[in-house]
Amino acid sequence: MEIERLVWEKCDSELSFYTNINSSDQNNLRCLKALASIRTLIVNSSTSDETISLVLETLVRILQHDQDYIHHHVLKLLSDLALCGDISRTTIFDTVYAYALRRKDASSLTAEALEVIFTTVEQCHGFAELSTSYEFNENLFLLLCSSNVVSVRSWIILNAKWFNVGTCCLVTVFLGFMSDTYPYVRKAALDGLVNLKELVNVKKRELIESCYDRAVELLLDTNECVRSAAVRVVSEWGRVLATLYNEVGDKGWFDGVFIQVCAMVRDTSVEVRTEAFSSLGQMKLVSEDLLLQTLSKKITIQIKKRKKIDLCTSKKFDLPASNVAGVFVHGLEDEFSEVRKSSCISLGKLTILYVHFAEEALNLLMDMLNDDTTEVRLQCLQTMYHMGTSDCLKVQQLHMHMFLSTLVDSNTLIRCATRKVLRLMKPTNLDMFNSAINGLLTNLESYAEIEPSCEGELRIDKARVAAILVLAIAASLTHEQHTSSILRRILTSAIPFLGRISYSLRDVMSQDTLFAYLSYCSRFLHSPIAEIFGQEEHCFSMLEDAPNHYSTEITKHVTPLRQISYGTSENHWQDNSWDPSHTFSLQEYQQKLTFAQKEATHAIGLVLKIVAETWPLIKSGCMDEVHKALRSCKEELATVSVEYHESAAGLLAFAYHYVRSIKLLGKVWMHFYPQRKFIGSRTGLLDLLVEKLDMNLRRMRYGFCGFKLEEELHILEFILLIYVLRLSNSDTCCRPTILKRLRATLSCVEHLCKKGSIKLSNFARELNSFCQEESSNDDGSYYAFSSKRSIKLFSLKQIVFGEKLKHIKAELSVPDNDSENPLPFIAGFPAAISFEIALHNVCSEDRLWLKMMVEEHTQYVFLSFDKHKDSDCLKKFALSVPFYTTPKAASFSLRACIGKECLFDDVQMAKGLGGPKHELTYLCNDKEVYFVIQS
Amino acid sequence: MVGIECLVLGAGQEVGKSCVIVSFGGKRIMFDCGMHMGYLDQRRYPDFSRIPDSSDFTKSLTCIIITHFHLDHIGALPYFTEVCGYDGPIYMTYPTKALAPLMLEDYRKVMVDRRGEEEQFTSEHIATCLKKVTAVDLKQSIKVDDDLEIRAYYAGHVIGAAMFYAKVKDSALVYTGDYNMTPDRHLGAASIDKFLHLDLVITESTYATTVRDSKYAREREFLKVVHECVGKGGKVLIPTFALGRAQELCILLDDYWERMNLKDIPIYFSAGLTLQANMYYKMLIGWTSQKIKDSYATRNAFDFKHVRSFERSMLNAPGPCVLFATPGMISGGFSLEVFKQWAPSEMNLVTLPGYCVAGTIGHKLISGKATKIKIDRETEVDVRCKIHQLSFSPHTDSKGIMDLVKFLSPKHVILVHGEKPKMATLKGKISSELGIKCYDPANNDVVHIPSSQYVKVDASEAFVHKCINPNPKHFESKADNDSDMDPKDTASLPMKEIEYKRVAEGILVMDKTKRPKAVHQNELLAMLGVEEHRIEFA
């Protein structure tokens, strides 16, 4: 505070002294120094409001003096002030507006003054905010347009939208500027024209035409930036004109504009070429012969005979159709990958127009798969994919060699994209089909890509495809016995994914059947599945040495499967549903269970790992990638089957929560560290998100038991992070509560660390010291807390979650009640509800509550279940509960759910209703109970 | 002297010994100084005696400009400087200067040591000749003397190839040398500035009538045959010249190997010139294609990942491989030795360059389905291997020539370095389609073309100022009839009609110094020293 005052006083005295006397270089320098110090005051967020308003006063005062030489700096400071302070922007706006009007010239200072208003409005509010008291009229606009300062001229073009000027006038002004002596003004004018969306308003066709003509002339400008802007104008406005002329029956225009743009693809500038090609992609209604000519450098007779197109504008341009010859050949052969990429995209867009053209274009595109840049190859495959989706991908035998070779490309992305295209491809004959299958098999052989990738998807496109492929291979194994000819690895890598494969085949067979079958098949392998699960060798060695009894049993299972592969009747095997426990010996069944569970745990572990890996992505703000990865993680989880395994089910439920938490964290993170500088005030949404995240984390913490020490620490640190995030945002916090929770959680962490003699993480340590400081000075000034620093210290570690996790959950039901069969009640009297409750994995220390809500009214009932001594993991009982405050209504519905008290949260709910003392974590979804008044 | 005089000493209606003498604005430049590989007598050199004042070449010529290091463009240079005695400035690009001695020395060795011919120039001649050379960079303007300015532009073709722009006073011309308008794997496409205001372009026309397909098709064909061959366990022999094609094909294969994971199959370079050449390429990265320049920071593309050097003992080692060997047309040397070993097996493959000189084994293989080839009196080789002819070429096709001429839009074009009938066709095409006068002189012909002359006009400051800045008057409001319209109703345009008027107005005066000058109208009176008189009506 003291320093702030000193700085300000020094600045103020210097400024008031030097701005009152004549300028000299020395004075100038001192003024500038003082202004620089003022700037530090402005940008420092801890400067007091008092000082800020003094600064504002002084700046306003200086603007009223005639010393032009520092006005530029003062305006800049005002702009900063308007952007970062909370002070009244109206004062600033009034000042600079008056200043601009007073100057009455077209100097850069006038423009800068207006710029203060424009940038502030743009960045802080929105268009509508600007009050009507400031008038930016046509005269002011034209005054600035005639400025002899180049920067003002290009500035006015860019900011034309702020002025109340008619489109016609605007277009005319732009047209004028297109002949400016300075290239950047010309470019700005062209850009301005492209951005004029309401072209339709310009009723005068002559005006559009003269703009078009001028743009065509500028295609030959000496500056490349002007040429590339001109290409855009020619293409955009050309299309507008062409549509206008098309309405009156003149169709030549589309071709004309196309030829015009084609003339630019041999430009020396990369920028212009790229622009030209992307413009070509926008063209519509171009005649087919022209398009076909773009694919060949040799000029066809048709094109030679073609009349020259005369576009009837004010000027005539030479538009020989031969311009288009080989345009795309040149584009795809270009030295620069951006040009090649751009022409690839455009070519793809144009293929929708004509079937024959699409076929020819594909010939060129196929060759692009041999490009030396991965980016271009990928784009090429994407283009083919788009062609496939619009049904114009006609791959021929000729292409297959080139195309299939990309299946063994060393780049994963390329292989993946190729398979995507392959899915859309319709092979026209058996040969092609065969080579495609061979290609896919080679692909599998070289890269066993059934493993989940970092995005968590099954790389062989669909789990189902993979599963059927596995079956097919297995079938041929049992059939032919030529085991050496089949790649063993394919099958062995299939077995660990038994769960997933069986999941994707769930409509045709049970997991057990499949397991039996695959085990049977694996007998033909040189060394069985044990290769992969070495430690479990004994399980399978038994299978190997199995007495005949087992073999025959298994063969019995296999026969129907073999019939599937050979296409016998479906009913036969569908009717045969075996209960595995009958056909398997108990021992074998147990083995199978452990095996399947291992697999499920492994799969979930992989997903959790991927989820944890998204943390750096979230931190760097790549939310698209994060969402993509999380989405596929979720899909992946959906394929994990945990039918018989309690512990795996717990882990699975946990994984779902975990994925969800990370997703929410990503969203919250975007609010705190947005990519763009200014994000609208969406704090309401943020509150909601943080609340959701908090709830989710609490579910993770309290809804499971059997955590290991590290696991619990991991979750606790996560929770701490949320508190820190909440603290750092002054809008969202109810600070004392959060602090209290933070302290509580922190002490839990400390306790755990002590218990397991684990070192406290940097993040926790930083928070600890912060908490201590906080408690020592309770004067409510919490600026000292550098949340950013502590957040930087946080990192989401990868933790392997154990199998011992148990999901604490409840099932709540009210028998014989739904919206059709409501329970009777008498308004104002208590109504009895008989619940059936099942509790999983609840231990005796847990304090559970039944919560019932009708609109605002909430009633809690404590569940004591000591007397229900069922098995440890599952408690079932019925409970009859009165609901007291029935509303005075003809009917109502009540929402009930079961919650567990969060004992470690040191926050007590101050409600005198006899409800829970701590917050609740809900163990089940809300159950609705319906009531109707008793008649 | 007004106009440009072109004396074509070589490569007129033929391919070989490129040499054009251009005289304009009092300067005389020799573009290229090549030798013809088809002749062994005096015809192999351009007829230097036709140069005016041939008694003293140093006086007669202002400078020599060499476009690239191929022998038909540089072969006669040591002879001209060391034997004929030219001692003036010589210009070429850095890579050309670096690689030219390699080529010249190689040629000299072949001529003298193998064929036992009379020595035309010695190794010392080559060395002293190249000491006189001034190396230039691309787009670097060089003042040869007060009037003559030259500049090199990228030409593709081979590494270091350049097109040269030359300007004396108002006349300017471009000599293209050999160039390629499509980029390949290791070199970029030719590129030149647009607004050079040229009087003349002298361009090569090797492929005056050919229009080539996409280069990707050629690459695909090549990779397919090579991959199929090694896939079946065969050996591939690629005879090439050391510089250019070898690097191009090697980059192509190396990249393909990388992508297709063909690590087990070795690619060999036979030792010698090629390895040395690769070293030069590694150093001259700045002259290669964009892709190679871009990736240079991470990996030099000429550090081939899959290429190993070859030893003679590996010749009959089992298993597939690819081998690059010199010379290109299997006219002898190592490529012939390998050919003898590998040709009899059906599994193997030999790729041949697009053009083979008659009499070489390459030529025999291309021209007919030869099954037995006599190598010398005793040896005869059974040819059972597959033959693939490459159609890679570093020359631009006819569309490329047309594109370049159209792009530069000179007033005149002279075609050199091509075959007569094809040149005639192209000449017709240029004059009819582009409306540019075109010539295809034979050797020793002289072409005269007029050159442009501009009159320079001074401009006064006020005039310039008026021209470059807009004026409020430029945006004149027309009398608008819609003044009663609601101004807020922007949809019902126009609010006000604006007309843009802009002209540069000034007065052209010429005073006693005979220098014309454009002045602003307000300055006129002061300039003429006249007082202003106003007539006012009461």
CSV table of C-alpha atoms in Angstrom, one decimal, chain A residues 138-139 142 145-150 153 164-169 172-173 175-177 179-182 201-204 220-222 227 266-268 297-299 320 322-323 325-326 329-330 332-336 340 363-364 366-374 377 398 401-402 405-406 408-411 447, chain B residues 154 181-185 187-195 211-220 223-224 227-228 252 255-256 258-261 288-291 293-294 397 399-400 403 406-407 429 433 465 467-473 475 477-478 487-488 490-491 493-500 502:
chain,number,residue,atom,x,y,z
A,138,GLU,CA,-21.0,8.0,-42.1
A,139,ASN,CA,-19.3,11.4,-42.0
A,142,LEU,CA,-15.6,8.9,-44.6
A,145,CYS,CA,-11.3,6.8,-44.9
A,146,SER,CA,-9.6,9.8,-46.5
A,147,SER,CA,-6.8,9.8,-44.0
A,148,ASN,CA,-3.3,10.0,-45.4
A,149,VAL,CA,-2.0,7.7,-42.7
A,150,VAL,CA,-1.8,4.2,-44.1
A,153,ARG,CA,-6.9,3.4,-43.7
A,164,ASN,CA,-23.4,3.1,-39.0
A,165,VAL,CA,-22.8,2.9,-42.7
A,166,GLY,CA,-24.9,1.3,-45.4
A,167,THR,CA,-23.6,-1.7,-47.2
A,168,CYS,CA,-23.6,0.1,-50.6
A,169,CYS,CA,-21.5,2.8,-49.2
A,172,THR,CA,-18.0,1.5,-52.7
A,173,VAL,CA,-15.4,2.5,-50.1
A,175,LEU,CA,-13.8,-0.7,-54.0
A,176,GLY,CA,-11.9,2.5,-53.8
A,177,PHE,CA,-9.4,1.1,-51.4
A,179,SER,CA,-6.8,0.7,-55.8
A,180,ASP,CA,-4.9,2.1,-52.9
A,181,THR,CA,-1.2,2.5,-53.4
A,182,TYR,CA,-0.4,0.5,-50.3
A,201,ASN,CA,-28.5,-6.4,-49.6
A,202,VAL,CA,-26.5,-5.0,-52.4
A,203,LYS,CA,-29.2,-4.8,-54.9
A,204,LYS,CA,-27.0,-3.1,-57.5
A,220,LEU,CA,-2.1,-10.0,-60.9
A,221,ASP,CA,-1.0,-7.8,-58.1
A,222,THR,CA,2.7,-7.8,-57.2
A,227,ARG,CA,-3.3,-11.9,-54.6
A,266,ARG,CA,0.4,-21.9,-60.9
A,267,ASP,CA,1.2,-18.8,-58.9
A,268,THR,CA,4.7,-18.6,-57.4
A,297,LYS,CA,-2.6,-32.1,-68.4
A,298,LYS,CA,-3.3,-33.2,-72.0
A,299,ILE,CA,-6.0,-31.0,-73.4
A,320,PRO,CA,-9.5,-19.9,-72.2
A,322,SER,CA,-7.3,-24.6,-71.4
A,323,ASN,CA,-6.5,-22.8,-68.1
A,325,ALA,CA,-5.8,-28.4,-67.8
A,326,GLY,CA,-4.2,-30.5,-65.2
A,329,VAL,CA,-2.3,-32.8,-61.2
A,330,HIS,CA,-0.2,-29.7,-60.5
A,332,LEU,CA,-1.2,-32.8,-56.0
A,333,GLU,CA,2.4,-32.6,-57.3
A,334,ASP,CA,3.2,-29.4,-55.6
A,335,GLU,CA,6.4,-29.0,-53.7
A,336,PHE,CA,4.6,-27.7,-50.6
A,340,ARG,CA,-1.1,-30.7,-51.8
A,363,ASN,CA,-6.9,-42.6,-59.8
A,364,LEU,CA,-5.0,-39.5,-58.8
A,366,MET,CA,-4.7,-43.4,-54.9
A,367,ASP,CA,-1.3,-42.3,-56.1
A,368,MET,CA,-1.2,-39.7,-53.3
A,369,LEU,CA,-1.0,-42.5,-50.8
A,370,ASN,CA,2.7,-42.6,-51.8
A,371,ASP,CA,3.3,-39.0,-50.8
A,372,ASP,CA,6.3,-38.3,-48.7
A,373,THR,CA,4.4,-36.4,-46.0
A,374,THR,CA,2.2,-38.3,-43.5
A,377,ARG,CA,-1.4,-39.2,-46.9
A,398,LEU,CA,-5.8,-51.5,-60.3
A,401,HIS,CA,-1.9,-52.8,-54.5
A,402,MET,CA,-1.3,-49.2,-53.6
A,405,SER,CA,0.1,-51.4,-48.9
A,406,THR,CA,-1.1,-48.6,-46.6
A,408,VAL,CA,1.1,-52.2,-43.4
A,409,ASP,CA,2.3,-48.6,-43.2
A,410,SER,CA,4.5,-48.0,-40.2
A,411,ASN,CA,2.2,-45.2,-39.0
A,447,TYR,CA,0.8,-55.3,-36.0
B,154,TYR,CA,16.0,-21.8,-58.8
B,181,MET,CA,8.5,-27.2,-63.4
B,182,THR,CA,7.4,-30.1,-61.2
B,183,PRO,CA,9.2,-30.8,-58.0
B,184,ASP,CA,10.6,-34.3,-57.3
B,185,ARG,CA,11.6,-36.1,-54.1
B,187,LEU,CA,14.5,-31.0,-55.7
B,188,GLY,CA,12.0,-28.2,-55.8
B,189,ALA,CA,10.2,-26.8,-58.9
B,190,ALA,CA,11.7,-24.0,-60.8
B,191,SER,CA,10.6,-20.6,-59.5
B,192,ILE,CA,11.1,-17.1,-60.7
B,193,ASP,CA,9.8,-13.6,-60.1
B,194,LYS,CA,6.8,-12.5,-62.1
B,195,PHE,CA,7.3,-8.9,-62.9
B,211,VAL,CA,2.9,-33.7,-71.9
B,212,ARG,CA,3.7,-35.9,-69.0
B,213,ASP,CA,1.4,-37.6,-66.6
B,214,SER,CA,1.5,-37.2,-62.9
B,215,LYS,CA,4.8,-38.1,-61.4
B,216,TYR,CA,3.0,-40.2,-58.8
B,217,ALA,CA,2.0,-42.8,-61.4
B,218,ARG,CA,5.7,-43.2,-62.4
B,219,GLU,CA,6.7,-43.6,-58.8
B,220,ARG,CA,3.9,-46.1,-58.1
B,223,LEU,CA,7.9,-49.0,-56.3
B,224,LYS,CA,5.5,-51.7,-57.3
B,227,HIS,CA,8.6,-54.3,-54.1
B,228,GLU,CA,7.3,-57.3,-56.0
B,252,LEU,CA,12.0,-42.6,-52.8
B,255,ASP,CA,11.1,-43.5,-47.6
B,256,TYR,CA,9.1,-46.5,-48.9
B,258,GLU,CA,10.6,-46.9,-43.8
B,259,ARG,CA,6.9,-46.8,-44.3
B,260,MET,CA,6.5,-50.5,-45.3
B,261,ASN,CA,8.9,-51.7,-42.7
B,288,THR,CA,16.9,-29.1,-52.2
B,289,SER,CA,13.1,-29.5,-52.0
B,290,GLN,CA,11.0,-28.0,-49.3
B,291,LYS,CA,10.3,-31.3,-47.6
B,293,LYS,CA,14.7,-28.6,-46.0
B,294,ASP,CA,11.9,-28.8,-43.5
B,397,ASP,CA,7.4,-31.0,-70.3
B,399,LYS,CA,3.0,-27.7,-70.6
B,400,GLY,CA,5.7,-26.6,-68.2
B,403,ASP,CA,3.4,-22.2,-68.3
B,406,LYS,CA,3.0,-17.5,-70.0
B,407,PHE,CA,4.1,-16.6,-66.5
B,429,LYS,CA,2.0,-23.0,-80.3
B,433,GLU,CA,-1.8,-19.3,-78.1
B,465,HIS,CA,1.9,13.0,-52.4
B,467,CYS,CA,-1.1,10.3,-56.1
B,468,ILE,CA,-0.6,8.1,-53.1
B,469,ASN,CA,-2.9,9.6,-50.6
B,470,PRO,CA,-6.7,9.5,-50.9
B,471,ASN,CA,-8.5,12.7,-50.7
B,472,PRO,CA,-11.9,13.4,-49.1
B,473,LYS,CA,-13.0,14.4,-52.6
B,475,PHE,CA,-15.6,9.8,-51.7
B,477,SER,CA,-21.6,12.0,-52.0
B,478,LYS,CA,-24.1,12.1,-54.7
B,487,PRO,CA,-31.8,6.6,-40.9
B,488,LYS,CA,-32.0,3.7,-38.6
B,490,THR,CA,-30.4,0.2,-42.5
B,491,ALA,CA,-32.1,-2.6,-44.3
B,493,LEU,CA,-30.5,0.9,-48.4
B,494,PRO,CA,-28.9,3.0,-49.6
B,495,MET,CA,-28.7,5.7,-47.0
B,496,LYS,CA,-26.4,7.7,-49.1
B,497,GLU,CA,-24.8,7.0,-52.4
B,498,ILE,CA,-21.1,7.3,-52.5
B,499,GLU,CA,-19.1,7.4,-55.6
B,500,TYR,CA,-15.5,6.7,-55.7
B,502,ARG,CA,-9.9,8.7,-58.1
